[in-house]
């Protein structure tokens, strides 16, 4: 019996040690500081173009629920959770994987990794740093999801034995990082305690996660973008639901954000009240039970959806992608026009064009590059050098 007690104690101590190591994780020096200079701004024009092309922004949830019967004669997949099936932005996974657009996400991820070669991250303002980490995370996440497609359920992909969240495939300033490192150990620890809304910047490929935006995060408006994501998520069925007046149900995604709340239920409830619209906010405030059990691991692929995008787009994959390539506002607005085949584009050329700006010119405008050059020269002058040598002994 003593042997088993010692074994259990050893396992407990190991788990405690891991938890303690995570609690006391220290940011590398290269990521720990920041600048008050807001003149240095990072460009994400290439990522903007790629996201605008591949993401369908569906706007706020109207809390509609899917009927139990799926449509006949379509390729749409049934969802286990009827409450959340019709929510979240969609991504053209199938079409992207068939084209060279998939290489665009890899190229942009590598480009973002190399940004510290031009300027230290510590020379960026906090807002610029936050936008950088969110863009790197989401680009790398999309790259991984595309490489694993046609996965339909993402739960094992995210939390299985070979979790893509734990794979250290990202290198920044010489540090090997995983997606979890960026979310939990960098962003949450550096930004999360002051602004918990940073949690809404992490897309995980499934309907139950915060949205992927159809634009990159920008330092000048990153908190506004995060607030939009938070409002959309909290006021959707996949974020918060009230089924009985005395019981509130919230997303399991909040389990991943526990480190942002000192008193998880109390502080999360207060946060949700701030972001929820009436009358849900009142129900959250007075509910006696708090259940963290809303989940939907289905990938946000267009073909995994039963939301209606117009008759033409429902059956014509090429037309759906062309509708976006042709700079249409959305397939919904195009209606029958989406079926016309307008906007046929050489996707290889488009992918090269999207990344050409970054490849040739880096992530800074000529004006910003000049400021960086001046900054580096100033640092070099200030660093200086001191040589110490023995003084001659005057007695000799």
PDB file of C-alpha atoms in Angstrom, residues 146-331:
ATOM      1  CA  UNK A 146      -4.976  23.476 -44.484  1.00  0.00           C
ATOM      2  CA  UNK A 147      -2.248  20.826 -44.306  1.00  0.00           C
ATOM      3  CA  UNK A 148      -4.573  18.473 -42.340  1.00  0.00           C
ATOM      4  CA  UNK A 149      -7.682  19.117 -44.450  1.00  0.00           C
ATOM      5  CA  UNK A 150     -10.182  17.433 -45.023  1.00  0.00           C
ATOM      6  CA  UNK A 151     -10.452  16.990 -41.255  1.00  0.00           C
ATOM      7  CA  UNK A 152     -14.031  17.694 -40.153  1.00  0.00           C
ATOM      8  CA  UNK A 153     -13.789  17.490 -36.368  1.00  0.00           C
ATOM      9  CA  UNK A 154     -10.858  19.434 -34.927  1.00  0.00           C
ATOM     10  CA  UNK A 155     -10.923  18.225 -31.312  1.00  0.00           C
ATOM     11  CA  UNK A 156      -8.303  15.467 -31.688  1.00  0.00           C
ATOM     12  CA  UNK A 157      -6.220  17.708 -33.951  1.00  0.00           C
ATOM     13  CA  UNK A 158      -6.088  20.349 -31.224  1.00  0.00           C
ATOM     14  CA  UNK A 159      -5.904  18.199 -28.101  1.00  0.00           C
ATOM     15  CA  UNK A 160      -4.853  14.702 -29.213  1.00  0.00           C
ATOM     16  CA  UNK A 161      -1.490  12.991 -28.783  1.00  0.00           C
ATOM     17  CA  UNK A 162      -0.121  14.946 -31.767  1.00  0.00           C
ATOM     18  CA  UNK A 163      -1.762  18.263 -30.964  1.00  0.00           C
ATOM     19  CA  UNK A 164      -0.938  21.015 -33.438  1.00  0.00           C
ATOM     20  CA  UNK A 165      -1.188  23.426 -30.496  1.00  0.00           C
ATOM     21  CA  UNK A 166       1.883  21.848 -28.894  1.00  0.00           C
ATOM     22  CA  UNK A 167       4.001  21.390 -32.033  1.00  0.00           C
ATOM     23  CA  UNK A 168       7.011  23.738 -32.001  1.00  0.00           C
ATOM     24  CA  UNK A 169       7.101  24.651 -35.688  1.00  0.00           C
ATOM     25  CA  UNK A 170       7.380  28.443 -35.310  1.00  0.00           C
ATOM     26  CA  UNK A 171      10.720  30.210 -34.852  1.00  0.00           C
ATOM     27  CA  UNK A 172      10.910  33.837 -33.689  1.00  0.00           C
ATOM     28  CA  UNK A 173      14.195  35.526 -32.758  1.00  0.00           C
ATOM     29  CA  UNK A 174      15.827  32.125 -32.379  1.00  0.00           C
ATOM     30  CA  UNK A 175      13.107  30.708 -30.086  1.00  0.00           C
ATOM     31  CA  UNK A 176      11.161  27.583 -31.049  1.00  0.00           C
ATOM     32  CA  UNK A 177       7.490  28.213 -30.282  1.00  0.00           C
ATOM     33  CA  UNK A 178       4.207  26.341 -30.427  1.00  0.00           C
ATOM     34  CA  UNK A 179       0.784  27.864 -30.942  1.00  0.00           C
ATOM     35  CA  UNK A 180       0.125  27.354 -27.223  1.00  0.00           C
ATOM     36  CA  UNK A 181       3.364  29.163 -26.408  1.00  0.00           C
ATOM     37  CA  UNK A 182       2.146  32.214 -28.320  1.00  0.00           C
ATOM     38  CA  UNK A 183      -1.321  32.159 -26.764  1.00  0.00           C
ATOM     39  CA  UNK A 184      -0.699  31.055 -23.188  1.00  0.00           C
ATOM     40  CA  UNK A 185       2.920  31.998 -22.468  1.00  0.00           C
ATOM     41  CA  UNK A 186       3.333  35.190 -24.465  1.00  0.00           C
ATOM     42  CA  UNK A 187       0.041  36.955 -25.183  1.00  0.00           C
ATOM     43  CA  UNK A 188      -1.909  35.887 -22.102  1.00  0.00           C
ATOM     44  CA  UNK A 189       0.998  36.619 -19.752  1.00  0.00           C
ATOM     45  CA  UNK A 190       2.073  39.914 -21.326  1.00  0.00           C
ATOM     46  CA  UNK A 191      -1.318  41.378 -22.273  1.00  0.00           C
ATOM     47  CA  UNK A 192      -4.090  39.260 -20.763  1.00  0.00           C
ATOM     48  CA  UNK A 193      -4.171  40.412 -17.160  1.00  0.00           C
ATOM     49  CA  UNK A 194      -4.940  43.990 -18.216  1.00  0.00           C
ATOM     50  CA  UNK A 195      -7.117  43.185 -21.253  1.00  0.00           C
ATOM     51  CA  UNK A 196      -8.832  39.785 -21.120  1.00  0.00           C
ATOM     52  CA  UNK A 197     -10.343  40.440 -24.557  1.00  0.00           C
ATOM     53  CA  UNK A 198      -7.051  39.259 -26.066  1.00  0.00           C
ATOM     54  CA  UNK A 199      -8.579  35.775 -25.794  1.00  0.00           C
ATOM     55  CA  UNK A 200     -10.917  36.584 -28.697  1.00  0.00           C
ATOM     56  CA  UNK A 201      -8.010  36.949 -31.115  1.00  0.00           C
ATOM     57  CA  UNK A 202      -7.223  33.226 -31.299  1.00  0.00           C
ATOM     58  CA  UNK A 203      -9.030  31.329 -34.039  1.00  0.00           C
ATOM     59  CA  UNK A 204      -8.832  27.546 -33.653  1.00  0.00           C
ATOM     60  CA  UNK A 205     -10.467  26.377 -36.851  1.00  0.00           C
ATOM     61  CA  UNK A 206     -13.789  25.278 -35.387  1.00  0.00           C
ATOM     62  CA  UNK A 207     -17.231  26.809 -34.948  1.00  0.00           C
ATOM     63  CA  UNK A 208     -16.824  26.844 -31.164  1.00  0.00           C
ATOM     64  CA  UNK A 209     -13.807  29.163 -31.232  1.00  0.00           C
ATOM     65  CA  UNK A 210     -13.579  32.929 -31.751  1.00  0.00           C
ATOM     66  CA  UNK A 211     -13.923  34.049 -35.373  1.00  0.00           C
ATOM     67  CA  UNK A 212     -11.247  34.273 -37.997  1.00  0.00           C
ATOM     68  CA  UNK A 213     -11.497  37.823 -39.318  1.00  0.00           C
ATOM     69  CA  UNK A 214     -11.459  38.747 -42.995  1.00  0.00           C
ATOM     70  CA  UNK A 215      -8.635  41.181 -42.238  1.00  0.00           C
ATOM     71  CA  UNK A 216      -5.347  41.158 -40.365  1.00  0.00           C
ATOM     72  CA  UNK A 217      -4.977  42.685 -36.915  1.00  0.00           C
ATOM     73  CA  UNK A 218      -3.452  46.169 -36.925  1.00  0.00           C
ATOM     74  CA  UNK A 219      -1.638  47.846 -34.058  1.00  0.00           C
ATOM     75  CA  UNK A 220      -3.666  51.023 -34.548  1.00  0.00           C
ATOM     76  CA  UNK A 221      -6.993  49.266 -33.964  1.00  0.00           C
ATOM     77  CA  UNK A 222      -6.204  45.858 -32.478  1.00  0.00           C
ATOM     78  CA  UNK A 223      -8.290  46.348 -29.318  1.00  0.00           C
ATOM     79  CA  UNK A 224     -11.241  47.591 -31.353  1.00  0.00           C
ATOM     80  CA  UNK A 225     -10.987  44.450 -33.507  1.00  0.00           C
ATOM     81  CA  UNK A 226     -10.790  42.243 -30.421  1.00  0.00           C
ATOM     82  CA  UNK A 227     -13.800  43.970 -28.875  1.00  0.00           C
ATOM     83  CA  UNK A 228     -15.785  43.260 -32.056  1.00  0.00           C
ATOM     84  CA  UNK A 229     -14.788  39.606 -31.859  1.00  0.00           C
ATOM     85  CA  UNK A 230     -15.744  39.477 -28.190  1.00  0.00           C
ATOM     86  CA  UNK A 231     -19.156  41.048 -28.739  1.00  0.00           C
ATOM     87  CA  UNK A 232     -19.881  38.657 -31.608  1.00  0.00           C
ATOM     88  CA  UNK A 233     -18.782  35.602 -29.597  1.00  0.00           C
ATOM     89  CA  UNK A 234     -20.562  36.395 -26.341  1.00  0.00           C
ATOM     90  CA  UNK A 235     -23.796  37.266 -28.167  1.00  0.00           C
ATOM     91  CA  UNK A 236     -23.890  33.992 -30.081  1.00  0.00           C
ATOM     92  CA  UNK A 237     -25.142  30.546 -29.145  1.00  0.00           C
ATOM     93  CA  UNK A 238     -21.598  29.191 -29.239  1.00  0.00           C
ATOM     94  CA  UNK A 239     -20.520  31.753 -26.638  1.00  0.00           C
ATOM     95  CA  UNK A 240     -23.377  32.039 -24.143  1.00  0.00           C
ATOM     96  CA  UNK A 241     -26.852  30.523 -23.918  1.00  0.00           C
ATOM     97  CA  UNK A 242     -29.640  30.796 -21.358  1.00  0.00           C
ATOM     98  CA  UNK A 243     -31.887  27.744 -21.419  1.00  0.00           C
ATOM     99  CA  UNK A 244     -33.424  28.252 -18.017  1.00  0.00           C
ATOM    100  CA  UNK A 245     -33.651  31.567 -16.197  1.00  0.00           C
ATOM    101  CA  UNK A 246     -31.532  30.231 -13.354  1.00  0.00           C
ATOM    102  CA  UNK A 247     -28.814  28.597 -15.469  1.00  0.00           C
ATOM    103  CA  UNK A 248     -26.239  30.063 -17.863  1.00  0.00           C
ATOM    104  CA  UNK A 249     -24.275  27.930 -20.329  1.00  0.00           C
ATOM    105  CA  UNK A 250     -20.940  29.175 -21.672  1.00  0.00           C
ATOM    106  CA  UNK A 251     -18.385  27.996 -24.203  1.00  0.00           C
ATOM    107  CA  UNK A 252     -15.722  25.423 -23.352  1.00  0.00           C
ATOM    108  CA  UNK A 253     -13.285  27.772 -25.061  1.00  0.00           C
ATOM    109  CA  UNK A 254     -13.302  29.696 -21.784  1.00  0.00           C
ATOM    110  CA  UNK A 255     -11.624  26.678 -20.162  1.00  0.00           C
ATOM    111  CA  UNK A 256      -8.536  27.608 -22.168  1.00  0.00           C
ATOM    112  CA  UNK A 257      -8.629  31.141 -20.766  1.00  0.00           C
ATOM    113  CA  UNK A 258      -8.852  30.350 -17.049  1.00  0.00           C
ATOM    114  CA  UNK A 259      -5.445  31.871 -16.448  1.00  0.00           C
ATOM    115  CA  UNK A 260      -6.868  35.289 -17.296  1.00  0.00           C
ATOM    116  CA  UNK A 261      -9.310  35.235 -14.364  1.00  0.00           C
ATOM    117  CA  UNK A 262      -8.315  35.214 -10.696  1.00  0.00           C
ATOM    118  CA  UNK A 263     -11.743  33.919  -9.663  1.00  0.00           C
ATOM    119  CA  UNK A 264     -12.843  32.090 -12.794  1.00  0.00           C
ATOM    120  CA  UNK A 265     -16.626  31.974 -12.405  1.00  0.00           C
ATOM    121  CA  UNK A 266     -17.002  35.346 -10.696  1.00  0.00           C
ATOM    122  CA  UNK A 267     -14.665  37.255 -13.026  1.00  0.00           C
ATOM    123  CA  UNK A 268     -15.869  35.523 -16.199  1.00  0.00           C
ATOM    124  CA  UNK A 269     -19.473  36.234 -15.256  1.00  0.00           C
ATOM    125  CA  UNK A 270     -18.641  39.940 -14.806  1.00  0.00           C
ATOM    126  CA  UNK A 271     -16.857  39.976 -18.160  1.00  0.00           C
ATOM    127  CA  UNK A 272     -19.804  38.341 -19.930  1.00  0.00           C
ATOM    128  CA  UNK A 273     -22.263  40.799 -18.371  1.00  0.00           C
ATOM    129  CA  UNK A 274     -20.213  43.657 -19.844  1.00  0.00           C
ATOM    130  CA  UNK A 275     -20.284  42.206 -23.356  1.00  0.00           C
ATOM    131  CA  UNK A 276     -23.715  40.551 -23.477  1.00  0.00           C
ATOM    132  CA  UNK A 277     -26.664  42.438 -24.880  1.00  0.00           C
ATOM    133  CA  UNK A 278     -29.989  42.846 -23.085  1.00  0.00           C
ATOM    134  CA  UNK A 279     -31.784  40.784 -21.821  1.00  0.00           C
ATOM    135  CA  UNK A 280     -29.044  38.110 -21.799  1.00  0.00           C
ATOM    136  CA  UNK A 281     -26.778  40.238 -19.598  1.00  0.00           C
ATOM    137  CA  UNK A 282     -29.434  40.359 -16.887  1.00  0.00           C
ATOM    138  CA  UNK A 283     -29.942  36.578 -17.104  1.00  0.00           C
ATOM    139  CA  UNK A 284     -26.194  36.040 -16.730  1.00  0.00           C
ATOM    140  CA  UNK A 285     -26.100  38.334 -13.689  1.00  0.00           C
ATOM    141  CA  UNK A 286     -28.840  36.549 -11.766  1.00  0.00           C
ATOM    142  CA  UNK A 287     -28.367  32.940 -12.931  1.00  0.00           C
ATOM    143  CA  UNK A 288     -27.678  30.560 -10.043  1.00  0.00           C
ATOM    144  CA  UNK A 289     -25.891  27.897 -12.075  1.00  0.00           C
ATOM    145  CA  UNK A 290     -22.873  28.425 -14.338  1.00  0.00           C
ATOM    146  CA  UNK A 291     -22.156  25.591 -16.777  1.00  0.00           C
ATOM    147  CA  UNK A 292     -19.079  25.531 -19.045  1.00  0.00           C
ATOM    148  CA  UNK A 293     -20.223  22.999 -21.604  1.00  0.00           C
ATOM    149  CA  UNK A 294     -21.015  24.573 -25.007  1.00  0.00           C
ATOM    150  CA  UNK A 295     -18.819  23.057 -27.712  1.00  0.00           C
ATOM    151  CA  UNK A 296     -18.733  22.598 -31.459  1.00  0.00           C
ATOM    152  CA  UNK A 297     -15.513  21.149 -32.894  1.00  0.00           C
ATOM    153  CA  UNK A 298     -16.682  21.111 -36.506  1.00  0.00           C
ATOM    154  CA  UNK A 299     -14.269  22.904 -38.821  1.00  0.00           C
ATOM    155  CA  UNK A 300     -15.430  26.265 -40.190  1.00  0.00           C
ATOM    156  CA  UNK A 301     -15.211  25.018 -43.758  1.00  0.00           C
ATOM    157  CA  UNK A 302     -17.805  26.464 -46.116  1.00  0.00           C
ATOM    158  CA  UNK A 303     -18.975  22.961 -46.986  1.00  0.00           C
ATOM    159  CA  UNK A 304     -19.453  22.114 -43.332  1.00  0.00           C
ATOM    160  CA  UNK A 305     -22.151  24.767 -43.134  1.00  0.00           C
ATOM    161  CA  UNK A 306     -25.862  24.892 -43.702  1.00  0.00           C
ATOM    162  CA  UNK A 307     -26.044  28.641 -43.842  1.00  0.00           C
ATOM    163  CA  UNK A 308     -27.465  29.924 -47.110  1.00  0.00           C
ATOM    164  CA  UNK A 309     -25.153  31.936 -49.366  1.00  0.00           C
ATOM    165  CA  UNK A 310     -27.378  32.108 -52.439  1.00  0.00           C
ATOM    166  CA  UNK A 311     -28.540  29.541 -54.948  1.00  0.00           C
ATOM    167  CA  UNK A 312     -25.547  29.905 -57.245  1.00  0.00           C
ATOM    168  CA  UNK A 313     -22.952  29.371 -54.554  1.00  0.00           C
ATOM    169  CA  UNK A 314     -24.658  26.360 -53.023  1.00  0.00           C
ATOM    170  CA  UNK A 315     -23.585  23.992 -55.799  1.00  0.00           C
ATOM    171  CA  UNK A 316     -20.740  25.661 -57.685  1.00  0.00           C
ATOM    172  CA  UNK A 317     -17.410  25.673 -55.796  1.00  0.00           C
ATOM    173  CA  UNK A 318     -15.552  27.553 -58.540  1.00  0.00           C
ATOM    174  CA  UNK A 319     -18.205  30.244 -58.597  1.00  0.00           C
ATOM    175  CA  UNK A 320     -17.936  30.690 -54.837  1.00  0.00           C
ATOM    176  CA  UNK A 321     -14.221  31.385 -55.000  1.00  0.00           C
ATOM    177  CA  UNK A 322     -14.587  33.512 -58.119  1.00  0.00           C
ATOM    178  CA  UNK A 323     -17.247  35.589 -56.380  1.00  0.00           C
ATOM    179  CA  UNK A 324     -14.632  36.687 -53.886  1.00  0.00           C
ATOM    180  CA  UNK A 325     -11.825  37.024 -56.438  1.00  0.00           C
ATOM    181  CA  UNK A 326     -14.092  39.290 -58.472  1.00  0.00           C
ATOM    182  CA  UNK A 327     -14.171  41.737 -55.526  1.00  0.00           C
ATOM    183  CA  UNK A 328     -17.838  41.119 -54.864  1.00  0.00           C
ATOM    184  CA  UNK A 329     -18.957  42.252 -51.416  1.00  0.00           C
ATOM    185  CA  UNK A 330     -20.280  38.770 -50.658  1.00  0.00           C
ATOM    186  CA  UNK A 331     -21.823  35.753 -52.401  1.00  0.00           C
TER     187      UNK A 331
END
